[in-house]
Amino acid sequence: MRTFYPELEPYETGMLEVGDGQTIYWEASGNPDGKPAVYLHGGPGGGSSPQQRRVFDPAKYRIILFDQRGCGKSTPHASAADADLSTNTTWHLVADIERLREHLGIDRWQVCGGSWGSSLGLAYAETHPERVTEIILRGIFTLRPVELDWFYEGGAAAIYPDLWEGFLAPVPVEERGKLIEAYGRLLHDPDRYVRERAGVAWSTWESSTITLLQQPATIARFTEPDFAVAFARIENHYFRNLGWFEPGQLIRDAGRLSEIPGVIVQGRYDMCTPAFTAWELHKNWPEADFRMIPDAGHSFEEPGNLDAIIEATDRFAD
């Protein structure tokens, strides 16, 4: 069973202007002469974290992390009262990844990500397959209505009825038929109390259900008010727009990845991004290795998920 590589600090960091008044934070760690790999964080709006560096062998990889628009150390931050998300879309992020690759002088790199990071990884790799050496994806999510309805409109309430009451609490009873839309209004309410209450409820629901057993430290990080509002606003913005994808686009176009070595990792008991999406991707991208982890939920830190991800990065390191 593989575990995280030791903690490490970046040897280089920077802020890259990507247009539209947006500046993204990026960092590089590991071996400056190693195999380039970019880790795409989840959410959208989750931001990068030091743990994400540690799924790569630092002696062999040049490890690139960055904070997507509006979150983490990138500016402007989506928690601001007047935050404008009109230039924060999947296709802006795909373009940002290319700008970062060019800025760092990287010709091709490995793409690794989970949850929303799997969505963005698929979108990027299907758009720029010639720039990708391998793909490692976990907790597959493609923003189709059936996936969003499961987690944000009541499906998962069958498993977590107690936690679901907290998610419903900020929403007026008459608006509970379309919760994603209702939250879109609440998260941009001019009253800071209303915004923060909605952001914390949204983020509590997600952080309480992404692991088989709740992790208090994870919940505490997700529910810090500025983080929670930015996270919930960006997610809600993407979900209301179905990621700006055509229906079924990411799975439909998976054939573009047939020449790229890939690994799909999916927790059997993932309540956030249920296994049916990973299975459909597997059927449309049979060339990739498919790993169904029998005793894991959604988080990449679940032992089985982590083991499969590090096994893949180790295998592709050379």
PDB file of N, CA and C in Angstrom, residues 164-260:
ATOM      1  N   TRP A 164     -28.409  16.219   4.795  1.00  0.00           N
ATOM      2  CA  TRP A 164     -29.197  16.905   3.775  1.00  0.00           C
ATOM      3  C   TRP A 164     -30.044  18.026   4.381  1.00  0.00           C
ATOM      4  N   GLU A 165     -30.512  17.832   5.599  1.00  0.00           N
ATOM      5  CA  GLU A 165     -31.301  18.885   6.249  1.00  0.00           C
ATOM      6  C   GLU A 165     -30.490  20.171   6.392  1.00  0.00           C
ATOM      7  N   GLY A 166     -29.189  20.035   6.650  1.00  0.00           N
ATOM      8  CA  GLY A 166     -28.337  21.213   6.732  1.00  0.00           C
ATOM      9  C   GLY A 166     -28.173  21.898   5.402  1.00  0.00           C
ATOM     10  N   PHE A 167     -28.132  21.123   4.319  1.00  0.00           N
ATOM     11  CA  PHE A 167     -28.014  21.704   2.983  1.00  0.00           C
ATOM     12  C   PHE A 167     -29.286  22.446   2.602  1.00  0.00           C
ATOM     13  N   LEU A 168     -30.433  21.933   3.016  1.00  0.00           N
ATOM     14  CA  LEU A 168     -31.710  22.573   2.718  1.00  0.00           C
ATOM     15  C   LEU A 168     -31.953  23.833   3.538  1.00  0.00           C
ATOM     16  N   ALA A 169     -31.348  23.897   4.717  1.00  0.00           N
ATOM     17  CA  ALA A 169     -31.730  24.908   5.703  1.00  0.00           C
ATOM     18  C   ALA A 169     -31.733  26.349   5.188  1.00  0.00           C
ATOM     19  N   PRO A 170     -30.730  26.815   4.419  1.00  0.00           N
ATOM     20  CA  PRO A 170     -30.760  28.223   4.006  1.00  0.00           C
ATOM     21  C   PRO A 170     -31.788  28.529   2.921  1.00  0.00           C
ATOM     22  N   VAL A 171     -32.366  27.509   2.301  1.00  0.00           N
ATOM     23  CA  VAL A 171     -33.196  27.707   1.115  1.00  0.00           C
ATOM     24  C   VAL A 171     -34.668  27.794   1.510  1.00  0.00           C
ATOM     25  N   PRO A 172     -35.363  28.876   1.140  1.00  0.00           N
ATOM     26  CA  PRO A 172     -36.799  28.956   1.425  1.00  0.00           C
ATOM     27  C   PRO A 172     -37.537  27.735   0.861  1.00  0.00           C
ATOM     28  N   VAL A 173     -38.539  27.289   1.576  1.00  0.00           N
ATOM     29  CA  VAL A 173     -39.256  26.071   1.202  1.00  0.00           C
ATOM     30  C   VAL A 173     -39.767  26.138  -0.233  1.00  0.00           C
ATOM     31  N   GLU A 174     -40.264  27.295  -0.640  1.00  0.00           N
ATOM     32  CA  GLU A 174     -40.843  27.411  -1.980  1.00  0.00           C
ATOM     33  C   GLU A 174     -39.785  27.340  -3.091  1.00  0.00           C
ATOM     34  N   GLU A 175     -38.486  27.410  -2.753  1.00  0.00           N
ATOM     35  CA  GLU A 175     -37.426  27.359  -3.762  1.00  0.00           C
ATOM     36  C   GLU A 175     -36.687  26.026  -3.789  1.00  0.00           C
ATOM     37  N   ARG A 176     -37.151  25.061  -3.018  1.00  0.00           N
ATOM     38  CA  ARG A 176     -36.402  23.813  -2.881  1.00  0.00           C
ATOM     39  C   ARG A 176     -36.600  22.844  -4.036  1.00  0.00           C
ATOM     40  N   GLY A 177     -37.388  23.207  -5.009  1.00  0.00           N
ATOM     41  CA  GLY A 177     -37.543  22.359  -6.191  1.00  0.00           C
ATOM     42  C   GLY A 177     -36.368  22.457  -7.145  1.00  0.00           C
ATOM     43  N   LYS A 178     -35.611  23.570  -7.066  1.00  0.00           N
ATOM     44  CA  LYS A 178     -34.421  23.765  -7.908  1.00  0.00           C
ATOM     45  C   LYS A 178     -33.336  24.352  -7.013  1.00  0.00           C
ATOM     46  N   LEU A 179     -32.628  23.475  -6.330  1.00  0.00           N
ATOM     47  CA  LEU A 179     -31.708  23.916  -5.294  1.00  0.00           C
ATOM     48  C   LEU A 179     -30.481  24.621  -5.855  1.00  0.00           C
ATOM     49  N   ILE A 180     -29.941  24.132  -6.961  1.00  0.00           N
ATOM     50  CA  ILE A 180     -28.765  24.788  -7.536  1.00  0.00           C
ATOM     51  C   ILE A 180     -29.106  26.219  -7.922  1.00  0.00           C
ATOM     52  N   GLU A 181     -30.273  26.418  -8.520  1.00  0.00           N
ATOM     53  CA  GLU A 181     -30.693  27.769  -8.894  1.00  0.00           C
ATOM     54  C   GLU A 181     -30.913  28.630  -7.649  1.00  0.00           C
ATOM     55  N   ALA A 182     -31.531  28.064  -6.626  1.00  0.00           N
ATOM     56  CA  ALA A 182     -31.786  28.828  -5.400  1.00  0.00           C
ATOM     57  C   ALA A 182     -30.478  29.260  -4.748  1.00  0.00           C
ATOM     58  N   TYR A 183     -29.530  28.353  -4.694  1.00  0.00           N
ATOM     59  CA  TYR A 183     -28.231  28.703  -4.122  1.00  0.00           C
ATOM     60  C   TYR A 183     -27.529  29.769  -4.950  1.00  0.00           C
ATOM     61  N   GLY A 184     -27.720  29.761  -6.268  1.00  0.00           N
ATOM     62  CA  GLY A 184     -27.136  30.802  -7.099  1.00  0.00           C
ATOM     63  C   GLY A 184     -27.561  32.190  -6.657  1.00  0.00           C
ATOM     64  N   ARG A 185     -28.821  32.332  -6.255  1.00  0.00           N
ATOM     65  CA  ARG A 185     -29.303  33.624  -5.751  1.00  0.00           C
ATOM     66  C   ARG A 185     -28.734  33.926  -4.373  1.00  0.00           C
ATOM     67  N   LEU A 186     -28.772  32.941  -3.480  1.00  0.00           N
ATOM     68  CA  LEU A 186     -28.333  33.160  -2.107  1.00  0.00           C
ATOM     69  C   LEU A 186     -26.854  33.524  -2.025  1.00  0.00           C
ATOM     70  N   LEU A 187     -26.041  32.893  -2.856  1.00  0.00           N
ATOM     71  CA  LEU A 187     -24.599  33.102  -2.788  1.00  0.00           C
ATOM     72  C   LEU A 187     -24.171  34.472  -3.296  1.00  0.00           C
ATOM     73  N   HIS A 188     -25.079  35.159  -3.987  1.00  0.00           N
ATOM     74  CA  HIS A 188     -24.779  36.509  -4.477  1.00  0.00           C
ATOM     75  C   HIS A 188     -25.705  37.545  -3.833  1.00  0.00           C
ATOM     76  N   ASP A 189     -26.325  37.170  -2.728  1.00  0.00           N
ATOM     77  CA  ASP A 189     -27.190  38.112  -2.021  1.00  0.00           C
ATOM     78  C   ASP A 189     -26.355  39.286  -1.505  1.00  0.00           C
ATOM     79  N   PRO A 190     -26.878  40.511  -1.563  1.00  0.00           N
ATOM     80  CA  PRO A 190     -26.103  41.653  -1.062  1.00  0.00           C
ATOM     81  C   PRO A 190     -25.825  41.594   0.441  1.00  0.00           C
ATOM     82  N   ASP A 191     -26.585  40.808   1.175  1.00  0.00           N
ATOM     83  CA  ASP A 191     -26.393  40.673   2.617  1.00  0.00           C
ATOM     84  C   ASP A 191     -25.290  39.633   2.877  1.00  0.00           C
ATOM     85  N   ARG A 192     -24.210  40.064   3.490  1.00  0.00           N
ATOM     86  CA  ARG A 192     -23.082  39.165   3.741  1.00  0.00           C
ATOM     87  C   ARG A 192     -23.498  37.949   4.566  1.00  0.00           C
ATOM     88  N   TYR A 193     -24.384  38.143   5.547  1.00  0.00           N
ATOM     89  CA  TYR A 193     -24.829  37.021   6.372  1.00  0.00           C
ATOM     90  C   TYR A 193     -25.496  35.949   5.515  1.00  0.00           C
ATOM     91  N   VAL A 194     -26.332  36.364   4.585  1.00  0.00           N
ATOM     92  CA  VAL A 194     -27.026  35.411   3.713  1.00  0.00           C
ATOM     93  C   VAL A 194     -26.011  34.662   2.847  1.00  0.00           C
ATOM     94  N   ARG A 195     -25.039  35.394   2.269  1.00  0.00           N
ATOM     95  CA  ARG A 195     -24.011  34.771   1.428  1.00  0.00           C
ATOM     96  C   ARG A 195     -23.208  33.740   2.220  1.00  0.00           C
ATOM     97  N   GLU A 196     -22.782  34.133   3.405  1.00  0.00           N
ATOM     98  CA  GLU A 196     -21.924  33.237   4.173  1.00  0.00           C
ATOM     99  C   GLU A 196     -22.690  32.022   4.691  1.00  0.00           C
ATOM    100  N   ARG A 197     -23.923  32.232   5.101  1.00  0.00           N
ATOM    101  CA  ARG A 197     -24.722  31.088   5.567  1.00  0.00           C
ATOM    102  C   ARG A 197     -24.902  30.068   4.441  1.00  0.00           C
ATOM    103  N   ALA A 198     -25.182  30.565   3.247  1.00  0.00           N
ATOM    104  CA  ALA A 198     -25.348  29.667   2.105  1.00  0.00           C
ATOM    105  C   ALA A 198     -24.031  28.996   1.752  1.00  0.00           C
ATOM    106  N   GLY A 199     -22.941  29.758   1.727  1.00  0.00           N
ATOM    107  CA  GLY A 199     -21.644  29.188   1.378  1.00  0.00           C
ATOM    108  C   GLY A 199     -21.210  28.115   2.352  1.00  0.00           C
ATOM    109  N   VAL A 200     -21.409  28.355   3.631  1.00  0.00           N
ATOM    110  CA  VAL A 200     -21.012  27.372   4.639  1.00  0.00           C
ATOM    111  C   VAL A 200     -21.893  26.127   4.552  1.00  0.00           C
ATOM    112  N   ALA A 201     -23.196  26.288   4.318  1.00  0.00           N
ATOM    113  CA  ALA A 201     -24.080  25.120   4.198  1.00  0.00           C
ATOM    114  C   ALA A 201     -23.702  24.265   2.993  1.00  0.00           C
ATOM    115  N   TRP A 202     -23.446  24.919   1.861  1.00  0.00           N
ATOM    116  CA  TRP A 202     -23.037  24.203   0.644  1.00  0.00           C
ATOM    117  C   TRP A 202     -21.739  23.440   0.891  1.00  0.00           C
ATOM    118  N   SER A 203     -20.764  24.108   1.482  1.00  0.00           N
ATOM    119  CA  SER A 203     -19.446  23.518   1.672  1.00  0.00           C
ATOM    120  C   SER A 203     -19.448  22.462   2.773  1.00  0.00           C
ATOM    121  N   THR A 204     -20.323  22.625   3.769  1.00  0.00           N
ATOM    122  CA  THR A 204     -20.459  21.593   4.801  1.00  0.00           C
ATOM    123  C   THR A 204     -20.996  20.301   4.194  1.00  0.00           C
ATOM    124  N   TRP A 205     -22.003  20.422   3.361  1.00  0.00           N
ATOM    125  CA  TRP A 205     -22.575  19.246   2.699  1.00  0.00           C
ATOM    126  C   TRP A 205     -21.494  18.498   1.927  1.00  0.00           C
ATOM    127  N   GLU A 206     -20.722  19.225   1.141  1.00  0.00           N
ATOM    128  CA  GLU A 206     -19.725  18.551   0.306  1.00  0.00           C
ATOM    129  C   GLU A 206     -18.597  17.961   1.143  1.00  0.00           C
ATOM    130  N   SER A 207     -18.055  18.729   2.071  1.00  0.00           N
ATOM    131  CA  SER A 207     -16.902  18.244   2.834  1.00  0.00           C
ATOM    132  C   SER A 207     -17.267  17.125   3.805  1.00  0.00           C
ATOM    133  N   SER A 208     -18.538  17.005   4.148  1.00  0.00           N
ATOM    134  CA  SER A 208     -18.982  15.953   5.062  1.00  0.00           C
ATOM    135  C   SER A 208     -19.238  14.629   4.363  1.00  0.00           C
ATOM    136  N   THR A 209     -19.275  14.643   3.037  1.00  0.00           N
ATOM    137  CA  THR A 209     -19.687  13.444   2.293  1.00  0.00           C
ATOM    138  C   THR A 209     -18.625  12.937   1.331  1.00  0.00           C
ATOM    139  N   ILE A 210     -17.454  13.567   1.291  1.00  0.00           N
ATOM    140  CA  ILE A 210     -16.454  13.152   0.296  1.00  0.00           C
ATOM    141  C   ILE A 210     -15.554  12.026   0.792  1.00  0.00           C
ATOM    142  N   THR A 211     -15.681  11.664   2.055  1.00  0.00           N
ATOM    143  CA  THR A 211     -14.915  10.538   2.585  1.00  0.00           C
ATOM    144  C   THR A 211     -15.873   9.525   3.202  1.00  0.00           C
ATOM    145  N   LEU A 212     -15.438   8.267   3.275  1.00  0.00           N
ATOM    146  CA  LEU A 212     -16.286   7.251   3.891  1.00  0.00           C
ATOM    147  C   LEU A 212     -16.597   7.612   5.335  1.00  0.00           C
ATOM    148  N   LEU A 213     -15.609   8.092   6.064  1.00  0.00           N
ATOM    149  CA  LEU A 213     -15.785   8.565   7.431  1.00  0.00           C
ATOM    150  C   LEU A 213     -15.441  10.045   7.458  1.00  0.00           C
ATOM    151  N   GLN A 214     -16.268  10.833   8.121  1.00  0.00           N
ATOM    152  CA  GLN A 214     -16.059  12.277   8.126  1.00  0.00           C
ATOM    153  C   GLN A 214     -14.703  12.637   8.731  1.00  0.00           C
ATOM    154  N   GLN A 215     -14.077  13.664   8.140  1.00  0.00           N
ATOM    155  CA  GLN A 215     -12.783  14.150   8.596  1.00  0.00           C
ATOM    156  C   GLN A 215     -12.956  15.573   9.118  1.00  0.00           C
ATOM    157  N   PRO A 216     -12.946  15.784  10.439  1.00  0.00           N
ATOM    158  CA  PRO A 216     -13.192  17.125  10.988  1.00  0.00           C
ATOM    159  C   PRO A 216     -12.267  18.203  10.424  1.00  0.00           C
ATOM    160  N   ALA A 217     -10.996  17.874  10.168  1.00  0.00           N
ATOM    161  CA  ALA A 217     -10.072  18.878   9.645  1.00  0.00           C
ATOM    162  C   ALA A 217     -10.480  19.324   8.247  1.00  0.00           C
ATOM    163  N   THR A 218     -10.953  18.388   7.445  1.00  0.00           N
ATOM    164  CA  THR A 218     -11.412  18.726   6.095  1.00  0.00           C
ATOM    165  C   THR A 218     -12.636  19.632   6.165  1.00  0.00           C
ATOM    166  N   ILE A 219     -13.590  19.283   7.020  1.00  0.00           N
ATOM    167  CA  ILE A 219     -14.806  20.087   7.163  1.00  0.00           C
ATOM    168  C   ILE A 219     -14.456  21.491   7.642  1.00  0.00           C
ATOM    169  N   ALA A 220     -13.540  21.603   8.593  1.00  0.00           N
ATOM    170  CA  ALA A 220     -13.149  22.912   9.111  1.00  0.00           C
ATOM    171  C   ALA A 220     -12.523  23.776   8.024  1.00  0.00           C
ATOM    172  N   ARG A 221     -11.686  23.169   7.171  1.00  0.00           N
ATOM    173  CA  ARG A 221     -11.050  23.938   6.094  1.00  0.00           C
ATOM    174  C   ARG A 221     -12.088  24.410   5.090  1.00  0.00           C
ATOM    175  N   PHE A 222     -13.024  23.556   4.726  1.00  0.00           N
ATOM    176  CA  PHE A 222     -14.035  23.897   3.731  1.00  0.00           C
ATOM    177  C   PHE A 222     -15.013  24.958   4.234  1.00  0.00           C
ATOM    178  N   THR A 223     -15.221  25.030   5.535  1.00  0.00           N
ATOM    179  CA  THR A 223     -16.269  25.898   6.056  1.00  0.00           C
ATOM    180  C   THR A 223     -15.744  27.221   6.610  1.00  0.00           C
ATOM    181  N   GLU A 224     -14.459  27.506   6.452  1.00  0.00           N
ATOM    182  CA  GLU A 224     -13.961  28.854   6.743  1.00  0.00           C
ATOM    183  C   GLU A 224     -14.702  29.797   5.805  1.00  0.00           C
ATOM    184  N   PRO A 225     -15.322  30.884   6.297  1.00  0.00           N
ATOM    185  CA  PRO A 225     -16.295  31.628   5.483  1.00  0.00           C
ATOM    186  C   PRO A 225     -15.802  32.117   4.132  1.00  0.00           C
ATOM    187  N   ASP A 226     -14.615  32.718   4.046  1.00  0.00           N
ATOM    188  CA  ASP A 226     -14.153  33.211   2.749  1.00  0.00           C
ATOM    189  C   ASP A 226     -13.949  32.056   1.767  1.00  0.00           C
ATOM    190  N   PHE A 227     -13.326  30.974   2.246  1.00  0.00           N
ATOM    191  CA  PHE A 227     -13.156  29.800   1.387  1.00  0.00           C
ATOM    192  C   PHE A 227     -14.516  29.272   0.959  1.00  0.00           C
ATOM    193  N   ALA A 228     -15.435  29.131   1.920  1.00  0.00           N
ATOM    194  CA  ALA A 228     -16.731  28.518   1.639  1.00  0.00           C
ATOM    195  C   ALA A 228     -17.509  29.303   0.599  1.00  0.00           C
ATOM    196  N   VAL A 229     -17.519  30.637   0.712  1.00  0.00           N
ATOM    197  CA  VAL A 229     -18.277  31.449  -0.240  1.00  0.00           C
ATOM    198  C   VAL A 229     -17.666  31.348  -1.629  1.00  0.00           C
ATOM    199  N   ALA A 230     -16.347  31.470  -1.731  1.00  0.00           N
ATOM    200  CA  ALA A 230     -15.700  31.378  -3.040  1.00  0.00           C
ATOM    201  C   ALA A 230     -15.918  29.999  -3.655  1.00  0.00           C
ATOM    202  N   PHE A 231     -15.713  28.956  -2.863  1.00  0.00           N
ATOM    203  CA  PHE A 231     -15.877  27.580  -3.326  1.00  0.00           C
ATOM    204  C   PHE A 231     -17.294  27.343  -3.826  1.00  0.00           C
ATOM    205  N   ALA A 232     -18.280  27.712  -3.006  1.00  0.00           N
ATOM    206  CA  ALA A 232     -19.677  27.471  -3.375  1.00  0.00           C
ATOM    207  C   ALA A 232     -20.085  28.310  -4.575  1.00  0.00           C
ATOM    208  N   ARG A 233     -19.645  29.568  -4.622  1.00  0.00           N
ATOM    209  CA  ARG A 233     -20.002  30.428  -5.758  1.00  0.00           C
ATOM    210  C   ARG A 233     -19.457  29.864  -7.070  1.00  0.00           C
ATOM    211  N   ILE A 234     -18.182  29.469  -7.075  1.00  0.00           N
ATOM    212  CA  ILE A 234     -17.587  28.983  -8.320  1.00  0.00           C
ATOM    213  C   ILE A 234     -18.242  27.672  -8.738  1.00  0.00           C
ATOM    214  N   GLU A 235     -18.403  26.744  -7.788  1.00  0.00           N
ATOM    215  CA  GLU A 235     -19.071  25.487  -8.132  1.00  0.00           C
ATOM    216  C   GLU A 235     -20.460  25.755  -8.692  1.00  0.00           C
ATOM    217  N   ASN A 236     -21.231  26.547  -7.981  1.00  0.00           N
ATOM    218  CA  ASN A 236     -22.606  26.810  -8.393  1.00  0.00           C
ATOM    219  C   ASN A 236     -22.658  27.453  -9.770  1.00  0.00           C
ATOM    220  N   HIS A 237     -21.746  28.370 -10.045  1.00  0.00           N
ATOM    221  CA  HIS A 237     -21.648  29.036 -11.352  1.00  0.00           C
ATOM    222  C   HIS A 237     -21.412  28.009 -12.455  1.00  0.00           C
ATOM    223  N   TYR A 238     -20.493  27.088 -12.224  1.00  0.00           N
ATOM    224  CA  TYR A 238     -20.209  26.051 -13.220  1.00  0.00           C
ATOM    225  C   TYR A 238     -21.382  25.098 -13.382  1.00  0.00           C
ATOM    226  N   PHE A 239     -22.013  24.753 -12.278  1.00  0.00           N
ATOM    227  CA  PHE A 239     -23.097  23.771 -12.347  1.00  0.00           C
ATOM    228  C   PHE A 239     -24.335  24.351 -13.025  1.00  0.00           C
ATOM    229  N   ARG A 240     -24.636  25.617 -12.755  1.00  0.00           N
ATOM    230  CA  ARG A 240     -25.787  26.225 -13.421  1.00  0.00           C
ATOM    231  C   ARG A 240     -25.581  26.311 -14.925  1.00  0.00           C
ATOM    232  N   ASN A 241     -24.335  26.311 -15.354  1.00  0.00           N
ATOM    233  CA  ASN A 241     -24.032  26.374 -16.787  1.00  0.00           C
ATOM    234  C   ASN A 241     -23.580  25.031 -17.359  1.00  0.00           C
ATOM    235  N   LEU A 242     -23.730  23.958 -16.568  1.00  0.00           N
ATOM    236  CA  LEU A 242     -23.373  22.599 -17.010  1.00  0.00           C
ATOM    237  C   LEU A 242     -21.962  22.549 -17.592  1.00  0.00           C
ATOM    238  N   GLY A 243     -21.074  23.372 -16.989  1.00  0.00           N
ATOM    239  CA  GLY A 243     -19.675  23.363 -17.395  1.00  0.00           C
ATOM    240  C   GLY A 243     -19.410  23.919 -18.776  1.00  0.00           C
ATOM    241  N   TRP A 244     -20.421  24.490 -19.417  1.00  0.00           N
ATOM    242  CA  TRP A 244     -20.299  24.979 -20.798  1.00  0.00           C
ATOM    243  C   TRP A 244     -19.925  23.842 -21.754  1.00  0.00           C
ATOM    244  N   PHE A 245     -20.366  22.630 -21.408  1.00  0.00           N
ATOM    245  CA  PHE A 245     -20.152  21.468 -22.261  1.00  0.00           C
ATOM    246  C   PHE A 245     -21.394  21.190 -23.100  1.00  0.00           C
ATOM    247  N   GLU A 246     -21.199  20.615 -24.264  1.00  0.00           N
ATOM    248  CA  GLU A 246     -22.309  20.034 -25.004  1.00  0.00           C
ATOM    249  C   GLU A 246     -22.764  18.782 -24.257  1.00  0.00           C
ATOM    250  N   PRO A 247     -24.010  18.342 -24.440  1.00  0.00           N
ATOM    251  CA  PRO A 247     -24.484  17.169 -23.699  1.00  0.00           C
ATOM    252  C   PRO A 247     -23.569  15.962 -23.881  1.00  0.00           C
ATOM    253  N   GLY A 248     -23.069  15.442 -22.759  1.00  0.00           N
ATOM    254  CA  GLY A 248     -22.233  14.246 -22.796  1.00  0.00           C
ATOM    255  C   GLY A 248     -20.881  14.427 -23.468  1.00  0.00           C
ATOM    256  N   GLN A 249     -20.431  15.648 -23.616  1.00  0.00           N
ATOM    257  CA  GLN A 249     -19.252  15.937 -24.437  1.00  0.00           C
ATOM    258  C   GLN A 249     -17.988  15.211 -23.984  1.00  0.00           C
ATOM    259  N   LEU A 250     -17.707  15.236 -22.691  1.00  0.00           N
ATOM    260  CA  LEU A 250     -16.431  14.685 -22.240  1.00  0.00           C
ATOM    261  C   LEU A 250     -16.345  13.183 -22.460  1.00  0.00           C
ATOM    262  N   ILE A 251     -17.444  12.476 -22.238  1.00  0.00           N
ATOM    263  CA  ILE A 251     -17.443  11.029 -22.482  1.00  0.00           C
ATOM    264  C   ILE A 251     -17.521  10.751 -23.983  1.00  0.00           C
ATOM    265  N   ARG A 252     -18.309  11.523 -24.697  1.00  0.00           N
ATOM    266  CA  ARG A 252     -18.420  11.366 -26.153  1.00  0.00           C
ATOM    267  C   ARG A 252     -17.075  11.477 -26.849  1.00  0.00           C
ATOM    268  N   ASP A 253     -16.246  12.425 -26.410  1.00  0.00           N
ATOM    269  CA  ASP A 253     -14.987  12.705 -27.093  1.00  0.00           C
ATOM    270  C   ASP A 253     -13.798  11.977 -26.500  1.00  0.00           C
ATOM    271  N   ALA A 254     -14.044  10.991 -25.632  1.00  0.00           N
ATOM    272  CA  ALA A 254     -12.938  10.273 -24.998  1.00  0.00           C
ATOM    273  C   ALA A 254     -12.089   9.513 -26.008  1.00  0.00           C
ATOM    274  N   GLY A 255     -12.629   9.225 -27.182  1.00  0.00           N
ATOM    275  CA  GLY A 255     -11.840   8.550 -28.209  1.00  0.00           C
ATOM    276  C   GLY A 255     -10.611   9.338 -28.624  1.00  0.00           C
ATOM    277  N   ARG A 256     -10.610  10.645 -28.395  1.00  0.00           N
ATOM    278  CA  ARG A 256      -9.442  11.459 -28.730  1.00  0.00           C
ATOM    279  C   ARG A 256      -8.246  11.123 -27.850  1.00  0.00           C
ATOM    280  N   LEU A 257      -8.482  10.364 -26.778  1.00  0.00           N
ATOM    281  CA  LEU A 257      -7.422  10.030 -25.833  1.00  0.00           C
ATOM    282  C   LEU A 257      -6.838   8.646 -26.079  1.00  0.00           C
ATOM    283  N   SER A 258      -7.271   7.976 -27.112  1.00  0.00           N
ATOM    284  CA  SER A 258      -6.932   6.567 -27.294  1.00  0.00           C
ATOM    285  C   SER A 258      -5.437   6.296 -27.384  1.00  0.00           C
ATOM    286  N   GLU A 259      -4.656   7.275 -27.820  1.00  0.00           N
ATOM    287  CA  GLU A 259      -3.209   7.086 -27.950  1.00  0.00           C
ATOM    288  C   GLU A 259      -2.443   7.549 -26.717  1.00  0.00           C
ATOM    289  N   ILE A 260      -3.150   8.035 -25.690  1.00  0.00           N
ATOM    290  CA  ILE A 260      -2.493   8.555 -24.490  1.00  0.00           C
ATOM    291  C   ILE A 260      -2.638   7.531 -23.367  1.00  0.00           C
TER     292      ILE A 260
END
